Short mmCIF file of C-alpha atoms (C1' of nucleotides) in Angstrom, two decimals:
data_model
loop_
_atom_site.label_atom_id
_atom_site.label_comp_id
_atom_site.label_asym_id
_atom_site.label_seq_id
_atom_site.Cartn_x
_atom_site.Cartn_y
_atom_site.Cartn_z
CA MET B 28 -23.31 -29.48 -10.63
CA THR B 29 -24.69 -28.50 -14.02
CA GLN B 30 -22.40 -26.08 -15.71
CA THR B 31 -21.97 -24.14 -18.93
CA GLN B 32 -19.19 -26.55 -19.74
CA THR B 33 -20.90 -29.79 -18.68
CA ASN B 34 -21.74 -31.00 -22.15
CA LYS B 35 -18.39 -29.94 -23.51
CA LYS B 36 -16.23 -32.99 -22.92
CA TYR B 37 -12.92 -31.17 -22.74
CA PRO B 38 -12.96 -27.64 -21.42
CA ALA B 39 -10.31 -25.35 -22.84
CA LYS B 40 -8.02 -26.01 -19.94
CA GLY B 41 -4.37 -25.40 -20.61
CA LEU B 42 -5.02 -24.15 -24.09
CA SER B 43 -5.45 -20.46 -23.39
CA HIS B 44 -3.60 -19.63 -20.19
CA SER B 45 -0.11 -20.23 -18.91
CA ASN B 46 -1.13 -20.84 -15.30
CA SER B 47 -3.24 -23.88 -16.18
CA LYS B 48 -1.65 -27.28 -16.31
CA ILE B 49 -1.08 -29.05 -19.60
CA GLU B 50 -4.17 -30.97 -20.61
CA THR B 51 -4.05 -34.69 -19.89
CA LYS B 52 -6.50 -37.05 -21.50
CA VAL B 53 -6.56 -39.60 -18.70
CA GLY B 54 -9.02 -39.75 -15.82
CA ARG B 55 -12.42 -38.20 -15.28
CA PRO B 56 -12.70 -34.84 -17.02
CA LYS B 57 -13.36 -31.66 -15.06
CA GLU B 58 -16.94 -30.45 -15.12
CA PHE B 59 -15.95 -26.80 -15.07
CA ASP B 60 -13.61 -24.41 -16.81
CA GLU B 61 -10.78 -23.50 -14.46
CA ASP B 62 -10.26 -20.02 -15.86
CA GLN B 63 -13.96 -19.21 -15.73
CA VAL B 64 -14.16 -20.37 -12.12
CA LEU B 65 -11.07 -18.35 -11.24
CA GLU B 66 -12.64 -15.28 -12.80
CA ARG B 67 -15.72 -15.82 -10.62
CA ALA B 68 -13.55 -16.12 -7.53
CA MET B 69 -11.70 -12.93 -8.41
CA ASN B 70 -14.97 -11.08 -8.80
CA TYR B 71 -16.16 -12.35 -5.46
CA PHE B 72 -12.94 -11.32 -3.74
CA TRP B 73 -13.28 -7.91 -5.33
CA ASP B 74 -16.42 -7.33 -3.27
CA HIS B 75 -15.38 -9.30 -0.19
CA ASP B 76 -11.93 -9.07 1.34
CA TYR B 77 -9.81 -12.15 1.98
CA ASP B 78 -11.05 -12.70 5.53
CA SER B 79 -14.68 -11.80 4.91
CA ALA B 80 -14.99 -14.17 1.97
CA SER B 81 -15.78 -17.47 3.65
CA LEU B 82 -14.99 -20.65 1.81
CA SER B 83 -18.63 -21.66 1.60
CA ASP B 84 -19.59 -18.28 0.10
CA LEU B 85 -16.70 -18.56 -2.33
CA LEU B 86 -17.78 -22.02 -3.43
CA LYS B 87 -21.28 -20.74 -4.15
CA ALA B 88 -19.84 -17.88 -6.19
CA MET B 89 -17.45 -20.17 -8.05
CA LYS B 90 -20.20 -22.77 -8.56
CA ILE B 91 -17.99 -25.73 -7.77
CA SER B 92 -17.92 -28.23 -4.90
CA LYS B 93 -15.51 -28.24 -2.03
CA SER B 94 -13.71 -31.33 -3.27
CA SER B 95 -13.25 -29.83 -6.73
CA PHE B 96 -12.03 -26.66 -5.12
CA TYR B 97 -9.28 -28.22 -3.02
CA GLN B 98 -8.27 -30.51 -5.85
CA THR B 99 -7.83 -27.58 -8.23
CA PHE B 100 -6.79 -24.63 -6.06
CA SER B 101 -5.14 -26.32 -3.03
CA SER B 102 -6.23 -23.72 -0.44
CA LYS B 103 -8.05 -20.45 0.03
CA GLN B 104 -4.76 -18.57 0.13
CA ARG B 105 -3.46 -20.12 -3.09
CA LEU B 106 -6.71 -19.25 -4.81
CA PHE B 107 -6.48 -15.69 -3.58
CA GLU B 108 -2.92 -15.37 -4.82
CA ARG B 109 -4.06 -16.44 -8.28
CA CYS B 110 -6.94 -13.94 -8.08
CA LEU B 111 -4.58 -11.11 -7.21
CA ALA B 112 -2.36 -11.99 -10.15
CA LEU B 113 -5.33 -12.25 -12.50
CA TYR B 114 -6.67 -8.91 -11.30
CA ALA B 115 -3.41 -7.05 -11.86
CA LYS B 116 -2.95 -8.68 -15.28
CA GLU B 117 -6.44 -7.83 -16.50
CA GLN B 118 -6.48 -4.30 -15.14
CA ILE B 119 -3.08 -3.38 -16.53
CA GLN B 120 -4.03 -4.91 -19.86
CA TRP B 121 -7.18 -2.82 -19.89
CA ILE B 122 -5.30 0.36 -19.04
CA ASN B 123 -2.71 -0.21 -21.74
CA LYS B 124 -5.44 -0.86 -24.27
CA GLN B 125 -6.91 2.58 -23.51
CA LEU B 126 -3.67 4.16 -24.69
CA GLN B 127 -4.57 3.34 -28.29
CA HIS B 128 -7.52 5.70 -28.48
CA LYS B 129 -7.33 8.07 -25.50
CA THR B 130 -5.03 10.75 -24.15
CA ALA B 131 -3.28 10.21 -20.82
CA VAL B 132 -5.50 12.76 -19.10
CA GLU B 133 -8.62 11.07 -20.43
CA ILE B 134 -7.47 7.68 -19.16
CA LEU B 135 -6.67 8.93 -15.66
CA PHE B 136 -10.00 10.72 -15.27
CA ASP B 137 -11.86 7.80 -16.78
CA ILE B 138 -10.39 5.56 -14.11
CA LEU B 139 -11.38 8.01 -11.40
CA HIS B 140 -14.91 8.37 -12.78
CA ILE B 141 -15.39 4.65 -13.32
CA SER B 142 -14.35 4.01 -9.74
CA ILE B 143 -16.81 6.54 -8.41
CA SER B 144 -19.69 5.51 -10.68
CA GLU B 145 -19.47 1.90 -9.53
CA ILE B 146 -21.82 3.02 -6.79
CA LYS B 147 -24.60 3.40 -9.35
CA GLU B 148 -23.78 0.16 -11.16
CA PHE B 149 -23.10 -2.21 -8.27
CA GLY B 150 -24.86 -0.32 -5.49
CA GLU B 151 -21.52 0.02 -3.80
CA ILE B 152 -18.00 1.03 -4.57
CA ARG B 153 -15.71 -1.87 -5.38
CA GLY B 154 -12.40 -0.06 -5.12
CA CYS B 155 -9.19 -1.79 -6.06
CA LEU B 156 -8.88 -5.48 -5.21
CA LEU B 157 -5.27 -4.94 -4.17
CA MET B 158 -5.96 -1.95 -1.95
CA ASN B 159 -9.10 -3.39 -0.41
CA ASN B 160 -6.96 -6.21 0.87
CA ALA B 161 -3.86 -4.21 1.73
CA GLU B 162 -5.73 -3.08 4.83
CA VAL B 163 -6.81 -6.58 5.87
CA CYS B 164 -3.60 -8.41 5.00
CA TYR B 165 -1.26 -5.84 6.52
CA LYS B 166 0.83 -7.47 9.27
CA LYS B 167 -1.43 -10.53 9.20
CA TYR B 168 -0.56 -12.35 6.00
CA PRO B 169 3.05 -11.49 5.09
CA ASP B 170 2.98 -13.67 1.97
CA LEU B 171 -0.07 -11.90 0.61
CA CYS B 172 1.39 -8.51 1.55
CA ALA B 173 4.48 -9.24 -0.50
CA LEU B 174 2.34 -10.14 -3.48
CA ILE B 175 0.19 -7.04 -3.06
CA LYS B 176 3.28 -4.85 -2.90
CA GLN B 177 4.73 -6.45 -6.00
CA GLN B 178 1.59 -5.81 -8.04
CA PHE B 179 1.09 -2.38 -6.55
CA MET B 180 4.49 -1.49 -8.00
CA GLN B 181 3.37 -2.76 -11.39
CA PHE B 182 0.39 -0.42 -11.28
CA HIS B 183 2.68 2.44 -10.32
CA GLU B 184 4.90 1.71 -13.31
CA THR B 185 1.90 1.52 -15.62
CA PHE B 186 0.57 4.91 -14.56
CA LYS B 187 4.05 6.37 -14.73
CA THR B 188 4.30 5.31 -18.37
CA ILE B 189 0.91 6.77 -19.21
CA ILE B 190 1.71 10.06 -17.50
CA ASN B 191 5.06 10.21 -19.22
CA ASN B 192 3.27 9.86 -22.55
CA GLY B 193 0.91 12.64 -21.57
CA GLN B 194 3.79 14.90 -20.63
CA GLN B 195 5.54 14.32 -23.95
CA ALA B 196 2.29 14.98 -25.79
CA GLY B 197 1.97 18.25 -23.86
CA ASN B 198 -1.30 17.37 -22.09
CA ILE B 199 0.24 17.10 -18.63
CA SER B 200 2.45 19.64 -16.90
CA THR B 201 6.09 18.70 -16.29
CA TYR B 202 6.18 20.53 -12.97
CA TYR B 203 6.19 17.07 -11.36
CA ASP B 204 7.99 14.15 -12.94
CA ALA B 205 5.95 11.17 -14.13
CA SER B 206 6.82 9.00 -11.14
CA THR B 207 5.68 11.68 -8.70
CA LEU B 208 2.40 12.18 -10.53
CA SER B 209 1.86 8.44 -10.63
CA SER B 210 2.11 8.35 -6.82
CA ILE B 211 -0.21 11.33 -6.53
CA PHE B 212 -2.73 9.72 -8.85
CA ILE B 213 -2.72 6.42 -6.95
CA ASN B 214 -3.07 8.33 -3.70
CA THR B 215 -6.04 10.26 -5.05
CA LEU B 216 -7.74 7.15 -6.39
CA ASN B 217 -7.36 5.11 -3.23
CA GLY B 218 -8.13 8.01 -0.96
CA LEU B 219 -11.38 8.56 -2.85
CA SER B 220 -12.34 4.93 -2.60
CA ILE B 221 -12.13 4.75 1.16
CA MET B 222 -13.49 8.25 1.65
CA ILE B 223 -16.62 7.14 -0.17
CA LYS B 224 -16.81 3.99 1.92
CA ALA B 225 -16.62 6.20 4.99
CA GLY B 226 -19.61 8.17 3.70
CA ALA B 227 -18.12 11.14 1.83
CA ASP B 228 -20.71 13.27 0.01
CA LYS B 229 -20.66 14.54 -3.57
CA GLU B 230 -19.06 17.83 -2.59
CA MET B 231 -16.09 16.11 -0.98
CA ILE B 232 -15.58 13.88 -3.99
CA GLU B 233 -15.68 16.84 -6.36
CA ALA B 234 -13.17 18.67 -4.18
CA VAL B 235 -10.66 15.86 -4.52
CA LEU B 236 -11.17 15.59 -8.29
CA LYS B 237 -10.73 19.36 -8.64
CA GLY B 238 -7.51 19.17 -6.65
CA PHE B 239 -6.09 16.40 -8.78
CA LYS B 240 -7.02 18.16 -12.01
CA GLN B 241 -5.12 21.19 -10.84
CA GLN B 242 -2.08 19.06 -10.02
CA LEU B 243 -1.91 17.71 -13.55
CA GLN B 244 -1.72 21.29 -14.83
CA THR B 245 0.47 23.06 -12.26
CA LYS B 246 2.83 25.45 -13.91
CA GLN B 247 3.83 27.41 -10.82
CA MET G 8 -8.02 -10.64 37.94
CA THR G 9 -5.58 -8.37 39.76
CA GLN G 10 -5.87 -4.83 38.53
CA THR G 11 -4.57 -1.34 39.13
CA GLN G 12 -7.90 -0.61 40.69
CA THR G 13 -8.27 -3.76 42.80
CA ASN G 14 -7.37 -2.17 46.11
CA LYS G 15 -9.37 0.94 45.38
CA LYS G 16 -12.78 0.09 46.77
CA TYR G 17 -14.76 2.41 44.51
CA PRO G 18 -13.33 3.11 41.08
CA ALA G 19 -14.14 6.56 39.74
CA LYS G 20 -17.07 5.23 37.79
CA GLY G 21 -19.65 7.83 36.92
CA LEU G 22 -17.65 10.66 38.37
CA SER G 23 -15.65 11.70 35.34
CA HIS G 24 -17.55 10.61 32.26
CA SER G 25 -21.05 11.05 31.00
CA ASN G 26 -21.32 7.63 29.38
CA SER G 27 -20.81 5.80 32.68
CA LYS G 28 -23.78 5.07 34.86
CA ILE G 29 -24.36 6.88 38.12
CA GLU G 30 -22.40 5.27 40.92
CA THR G 31 -24.44 3.01 43.18
CA LYS G 32 -23.05 1.81 46.49
CA VAL G 33 -24.90 -1.48 46.58
CA GLY G 34 -23.62 -4.82 45.31
CA ARG G 35 -20.15 -6.15 44.67
CA PRO G 36 -17.84 -3.37 43.40
CA LYS G 37 -16.24 -3.57 39.97
CA GLU G 38 -12.62 -4.72 39.96
CA PHE G 39 -11.72 -2.52 37.02
CA ASP G 40 -12.06 1.03 35.82
CA GLU G 41 -14.55 1.16 32.98
CA ASP G 42 -12.92 4.08 31.20
CA GLN G 43 -9.47 2.55 31.41
CA VAL G 44 -10.76 -0.73 29.99
CA LEU G 45 -12.57 1.12 27.20
CA GLU G 46 -9.34 2.92 26.34
CA ARG G 47 -7.58 -0.44 26.08
CA ALA G 48 -10.30 -1.75 23.80
CA MET G 49 -10.06 1.32 21.59
CA ASN G 50 -6.33 0.85 21.27
CA TYR G 51 -6.79 -2.78 20.37
CA PHE G 52 -9.39 -1.92 17.72
CA TRP G 53 -7.02 0.67 16.33
CA ASP G 54 -4.63 -2.10 15.36
CA HIS G 55 -7.24 -4.77 14.56
CA ASP G 56 -10.39 -4.06 12.59
CA TYR G 57 -13.81 -4.93 13.92
CA ASP G 58 -13.94 -8.39 12.36
CA SER G 59 -10.32 -9.31 12.97
CA ALA G 60 -10.48 -8.45 16.65
CA SER G 61 -11.89 -11.62 18.17
CA LEU G 62 -13.66 -11.42 21.47
CA SER G 63 -11.04 -13.52 23.22
CA ASP G 64 -8.24 -11.30 21.93
CA LEU G 65 -10.18 -8.24 23.00
CA LEU G 66 -10.71 -9.63 26.49
CA LYS G 67 -6.97 -10.23 26.86
CA ALA G 68 -6.27 -6.67 25.73
CA MET G 69 -8.91 -5.23 28.03
CA LYS G 70 -7.78 -7.45 30.92
CA ILE G 71 -11.27 -8.35 32.03
CA SER G 72 -13.26 -11.57 32.01
CA LYS G 73 -16.00 -12.47 29.59
CA SER G 74 -18.71 -12.15 32.22
CA SER G 75 -17.50 -8.70 33.24
CA PHE G 76 -17.36 -7.74 29.60
CA TYR G 77 -20.94 -8.65 28.75
CA GLN G 78 -22.20 -7.17 32.01
CA THR G 79 -20.56 -3.83 31.26
CA PHE G 80 -20.51 -3.50 27.48
CA SER G 81 -23.47 -5.67 26.36
CA SER G 82 -21.93 -6.87 23.08
CA LYS G 83 -18.92 -6.57 20.80
CA GLN G 84 -20.74 -4.10 18.59
CA ARG G 85 -21.79 -1.85 21.46
CA LEU G 86 -18.22 -1.81 22.69
CA PHE G 87 -16.96 -0.91 19.25
CA GLU G 88 -19.47 1.92 18.95
CA ARG G 89 -18.17 3.37 22.22
CA CYS G 90 -14.61 2.97 20.96
CA LEU G 91 -15.39 4.84 17.76
CA ALA G 92 -16.95 7.67 19.76
CA LEU G 93 -14.01 7.78 22.17
CA TYR G 94 -11.54 7.82 19.29
CA ALA G 95 -13.20 10.73 17.51
CA LYS G 96 -13.55 12.67 20.76
CA GLU G 97 -9.91 12.22 21.77
CA GLN G 98 -8.48 12.89 18.31
CA ILE G 99 -10.52 16.02 17.70
CA GLN G 100 -9.66 17.26 21.19
CA TRP G 101 -5.97 16.71 20.44
CA ILE G 102 -6.21 18.53 17.12
CA ASN G 103 -7.99 21.50 18.64
CA LYS G 104 -5.39 21.69 21.39
CA GLN G 105 -2.66 22.05 18.77
CA LEU G 106 -4.31 25.26 17.57
CA GLN G 107 -3.07 27.04 20.69
CA HIS G 108 0.62 26.87 19.81
CA LYS G 109 0.88 25.92 16.14
CA THR G 110 -0.05 27.32 12.75
CA ALA G 111 -2.59 25.52 10.60
CA VAL G 112 0.11 24.37 8.17
CA GLU G 113 2.20 22.99 11.02
CA ILE G 114 -0.74 21.03 12.40
CA LEU G 115 -1.65 19.47 9.05
CA PHE G 116 1.91 18.39 8.31
CA ASP G 117 2.39 17.19 11.87
CA ILE G 118 -0.60 14.91 11.44
CA LEU G 119 0.78 13.60 8.16
CA HIS G 120 4.23 13.04 9.65
CA ILE G 121 2.93 11.44 12.82
CA SER G 122 0.86 9.03 10.76
CA ILE G 123 3.83 8.04 8.66
CA SER G 124 6.28 7.78 11.55
CA GLU G 125 4.03 5.35 13.40
CA ILE G 126 5.86 2.72 11.42
CA LYS G 127 8.99 3.38 13.46
CA GLU G 128 7.14 3.57 16.77
CA PHE G 129 4.69 0.68 16.47
CA GLY G 130 6.42 -1.34 13.76
CA GLU G 131 3.40 -0.73 11.60
CA ILE G 132 1.16 2.06 10.49
CA ARG G 133 -1.99 2.40 12.55
CA GLY G 134 -3.92 4.70 10.28
CA CYS G 135 -7.23 6.15 11.36
CA LEU G 136 -9.51 3.92 13.43
CA LEU G 137 -12.50 5.21 11.48
CA MET G 138 -11.01 4.69 8.05
CA ASN G 139 -9.48 1.32 8.89
CA ASN G 140 -12.98 0.10 9.60
CA ALA G 141 -14.79 1.97 6.83
CA GLU G 142 -13.44 -0.69 4.49
CA VAL G 143 -14.52 -3.63 6.63
CA CYS G 144 -17.88 -2.26 7.74
CA TYR G 145 -18.94 -1.00 4.33
CA LYS G 146 -22.16 -2.77 3.24
CA LYS G 147 -21.78 -5.27 6.07
CA TYR G 148 -22.62 -3.35 9.24
CA PRO G 149 -24.97 -0.47 8.32
CA ASP G 150 -25.21 0.73 11.93
CA LEU G 151 -21.47 1.03 12.24
CA CYS G 152 -21.24 2.67 8.81
CA ALA G 153 -23.67 5.35 9.91
CA LEU G 154 -21.59 6.04 12.99
CA ILE G 155 -18.37 6.12 10.98
CA LYS G 156 -19.90 8.58 8.52
CA GLN G 157 -21.12 10.80 11.34
CA GLN G 158 -17.70 11.02 12.93
CA PHE G 159 -15.95 11.30 9.60
CA MET G 160 -17.99 14.47 9.04
CA GLN G 161 -16.86 15.78 12.42
CA PHE G 162 -13.24 15.34 11.35
CA HIS G 163 -13.97 17.13 8.10
CA GLU G 164 -15.45 20.05 10.01
CA THR G 165 -12.48 20.16 12.35
CA PHE G 166 -9.95 20.34 9.52
CA LYS G 167 -12.09 22.88 7.71
CA THR G 168 -11.93 25.15 10.75
CA ILE G 169 -8.17 24.78 11.05
CA ILE G 170 -7.65 25.49 7.36
CA ASN G 171 -9.93 28.48 7.54
CA ASN G 172 -7.80 29.83 10.38
CA GLY G 173 -4.69 29.29 8.27
CA GLN G 174 -6.22 31.09 5.33
CA GLN G 175 -7.16 34.10 7.46
CA ALA G 176 -3.67 34.13 8.94
CA GLY G 177 -2.26 34.13 5.40
CA ASN G 178 -0.40 30.81 5.70
CA ILE G 179 -2.67 28.94 3.31
CA SER G 180 -3.70 29.97 -0.18
CA THR G 181 -7.33 30.87 -0.77
CA TYR G 182 -7.33 29.37 -4.25
CA TYR G 183 -9.42 26.55 -2.75
CA ASP G 184 -11.99 27.21 -0.06
CA ALA G 185 -11.47 25.67 3.38
CA SER G 186 -13.98 22.88 2.83
CA THR G 187 -12.33 21.80 -0.41
CA LEU G 188 -8.89 21.77 1.18
CA SER G 189 -10.26 19.79 4.11
CA SER G 190 -11.44 17.10 1.69
CA ILE G 191 -8.11 17.16 -0.10
CA PHE G 192 -6.25 16.83 3.17
CA ILE G 193 -8.33 13.88 4.35
CA ASN G 194 -7.89 12.26 0.96
CA THR G 195 -4.14 12.69 1.17
CA LEU G 196 -3.93 11.34 4.70
CA ASN G 197 -6.03 8.27 4.07
CA GLY G 198 -4.50 7.59 0.70
CA LEU G 199 -1.05 7.65 2.29
CA SER G 200 -2.11 5.26 5.01
CA ILE G 201 -3.28 2.54 2.70
CA MET G 202 -0.53 3.17 0.15
CA ILE G 203 1.96 2.43 2.90
CA LYS G 204 0.05 -0.69 3.88
CA ALA G 205 0.24 -1.79 0.26
CA GLY G 206 4.02 -1.39 0.40
CA ALA G 207 4.69 2.12 -0.93
CA ASP G 208 8.35 3.17 -0.68
CA LYS G 209 9.82 6.41 0.67
CA GLU G 210 9.89 8.06 -2.74
CA MET G 211 6.16 7.53 -3.26
CA ILE G 212 5.36 8.92 0.18
CA GLU G 213 7.48 12.02 -0.44
CA ALA G 214 5.76 12.53 -3.78
CA VAL G 215 2.35 12.68 -2.13
CA LEU G 216 3.58 15.04 0.59
CA LYS G 217 5.13 17.30 -2.03
CA GLY G 218 1.87 17.34 -3.96
CA PHE G 219 -0.16 18.30 -0.92
CA LYS G 220 2.27 21.02 0.08
CA GLN G 221 1.88 22.53 -3.35
CA GLN G 222 -1.89 22.42 -3.05
CA LEU G 223 -1.82 24.46 0.14
CA GLN G 224 0.09 27.17 -1.70
CA THR G 225 -1.50 27.20 -5.17
CA LYS G 226 -1.89 30.74 -6.45
CA GLN G 227 -2.51 29.86 -10.09
"C1'" DT E 27 -13.72 -56.06 -19.24
"C1'" DT E 28 -10.11 -54.77 -16.47
"C1'" DT E 29 -6.65 -51.43 -14.93
"C1'" DG E 30 -5.14 -46.84 -14.15
"C1'" DT E 31 -6.13 -42.06 -13.39
"C1'" DT E 32 -8.59 -38.15 -12.14
"C1'" DT E 33 -12.76 -35.79 -10.42
"C1'" DT E 34 -16.62 -35.57 -7.56
"C1'" DG E 35 -19.97 -36.16 -3.50
"C1'" DT E 36 -20.56 -37.13 1.33
"C1'" DA E 37 -19.20 -37.14 5.75
"C1'" DC E 38 -16.27 -35.73 9.00
"C1'" DT E 39 -12.84 -32.96 11.89
"C1'" DA E 40 -10.84 -29.78 15.43
"C1'" DA E 41 -10.60 -25.13 16.45
"C1'" DC E 42 -12.81 -20.99 16.94
"C1'" DT E 43 -16.86 -17.56 16.73
"C1'" DG E 44 -19.94 -14.38 19.69
"C1'" DG E 45 -22.93 -15.07 23.31
"C1'" DT E 46 -25.56 -17.20 27.55
"C1'" DA E 47 -26.82 -19.66 32.08
"C1'" DC E 48 -26.04 -19.90 36.56
"C1'" DA E 49 -23.97 -20.24 40.86
"C1'" DA E 50 -20.34 -18.34 43.87
"C1'" DA E 51 -18.26 -14.16 45.64
"C1'" DA E 52 -18.25 -9.59 47.55
"C1'" DA E 53 -20.05 -5.73 48.88
"C1'" DT E 54 -24.23 -2.72 51.65
"C1'" DG E 55 -28.24 -1.94 54.47
"C1'" DG E 56 -31.21 -3.56 57.93
"C1'" DC Y 15 -26.48 -12.46 60.79
"C1'" DC Y 16 -29.47 -12.06 57.01
"C1'" DA Y 17 -31.52 -10.15 52.73
"C1'" DT Y 18 -30.45 -7.67 48.65
"C1'" DT Y 19 -27.72 -6.30 44.87
"C1'" DT Y 20 -24.06 -6.48 41.78
"C1'" DT Y 21 -19.84 -8.60 39.85
"C1'" DT Y 22 -17.24 -12.52 38.76
"C1'" DG Y 23 -15.78 -17.44 37.37
"C1'" DT Y 24 -17.00 -21.70 35.16
"C1'" DA Y 25 -19.25 -24.25 32.07
"C1'" DC Y 26 -21.70 -24.42 28.31
"C1'" DC Y 27 -24.07 -23.42 23.57
"C1'" DA Y 28 -25.01 -23.63 18.51
"C1'" DG Y 29 -23.01 -22.01 14.37
"C1'" DT Y 30 -19.13 -21.32 11.51
"C1'" DT Y 31 -14.28 -21.69 10.04
"C1'" DA Y 32 -10.71 -23.86 6.76
"C1'" DG Y 33 -9.49 -28.21 5.62
"C1'" DT Y 34 -9.41 -33.71 5.14
"C1'" DA Y 35 -10.63 -38.75 4.32
"C1'" DC Y 36 -12.44 -41.78 1.41
"C1'" DA Y 37 -15.35 -44.04 -1.59
"C1'" DA Y 38 -18.04 -43.59 -5.81
"C1'" DA Y 39 -18.12 -41.92 -10.49
"C1'" DA Y 40 -16.34 -41.05 -15.07
"C1'" DC Y 41 -13.24 -41.21 -18.32
"C1'" DA Y 42 -8.79 -43.53 -21.40
"C1'" DA Y 43 -5.81 -47.18 -22.52
"C1'" DA Y 44 -4.92 -52.02 -22.56
#
DNA sequence: TTTGTTTTGTACTAACTGGTACAAAAATGG
DNA sequence: CCATTTTTGTACCAGTTAGTACAAAACAAA
């Protein structure tokens, strides 16, 4: 399969990321970049939950053959676990990066607005990879559930930190503590995502945003 | 297949419900009650989304044979459509019944608490049949999406009416109009459901409940 | 060139998916 | 008892699922 990396004799495997094996110079070289392929898989899973994403569809999205797939990723579940980890890592990195040039309130509303505006960009809402699969994996794939919970908690911590910053900077009310507001924010974000998937109109979306805005400023 | 209705020569088909055909006295009589079997299917779908519920699992839950199934319900999708309709009808009926002996605030918090406490009763959270499938059906089954949206709007109207009652009775603040609060309530309820499926702990759940309680009373 | 190592392509599997064909069974009306 | 009508049981279908077996291909080291 012709690939971006085909002419490159040794793809940057093991050089950039900790989850790749150490590069060995023996044997036939891989015709693809493992990290790039993993990124493609993650993006596919983002739009198709674990069960809905069939292996053959995944392989097309990843642009590798079945034999290469099993050799590199062992199984569909193992691949998905790596995708979940990659997702959480990238998202949290992105969020933390925002802290350098935005206020806490700006970051939170940016996240809400980006989520909603995905409809225009992708033709559909993507939601959160974790949450999209929480539904499907619940009581069906305990191993995946445990991983989802673990990374969900990481997100909660991340938002808590941001909100705490905002409270110390005086942009966010201290009526609720940072942990409480982090839960409320996550609830708002996820609620919105599935409300939209269920067909919520603009007015309903605005209502929820208005409600959350008020909660960040409650003095009462 | 031995059934509750086996000895009863003519099950009450067509007598009680509009969606059943008019009873004919010719031909071999059905060995099951259509409404009862539909109820079983609905309950099974409540715990297993449309894709996850395989036909063979459904048949076991419904306690009818494949031939009886296709004769009566035509296809898996048709069955599911009837289950969605039955769910919305029963739930909205239940909610409206509560209005007779409870305040609006009591009803809303009862719904929230019942949803959460399902964990203890069923060992897992069931969530809302509509919302559980909004995720799965989104961009995959347009017909089902349309039906979900339609009934989602019915729920929104129902909660709007209840909240309006509460506002006129003075139990709920009029800072937000009834429609806005209805959206906020649905958002809270659905957000909670998937947060719990993602592994949210007690503290996070309480945070969201606290936030919603405050929103019902905002004067600011 | 041979040996060792790894990746890749092709072919296959068994189990499961929703759905159908058709004859036997069970009732009614004549 | 027979014809008609409907339900039921049994057997089947093609397509898909995740996953495997194995040989051919592509490289490095000797």
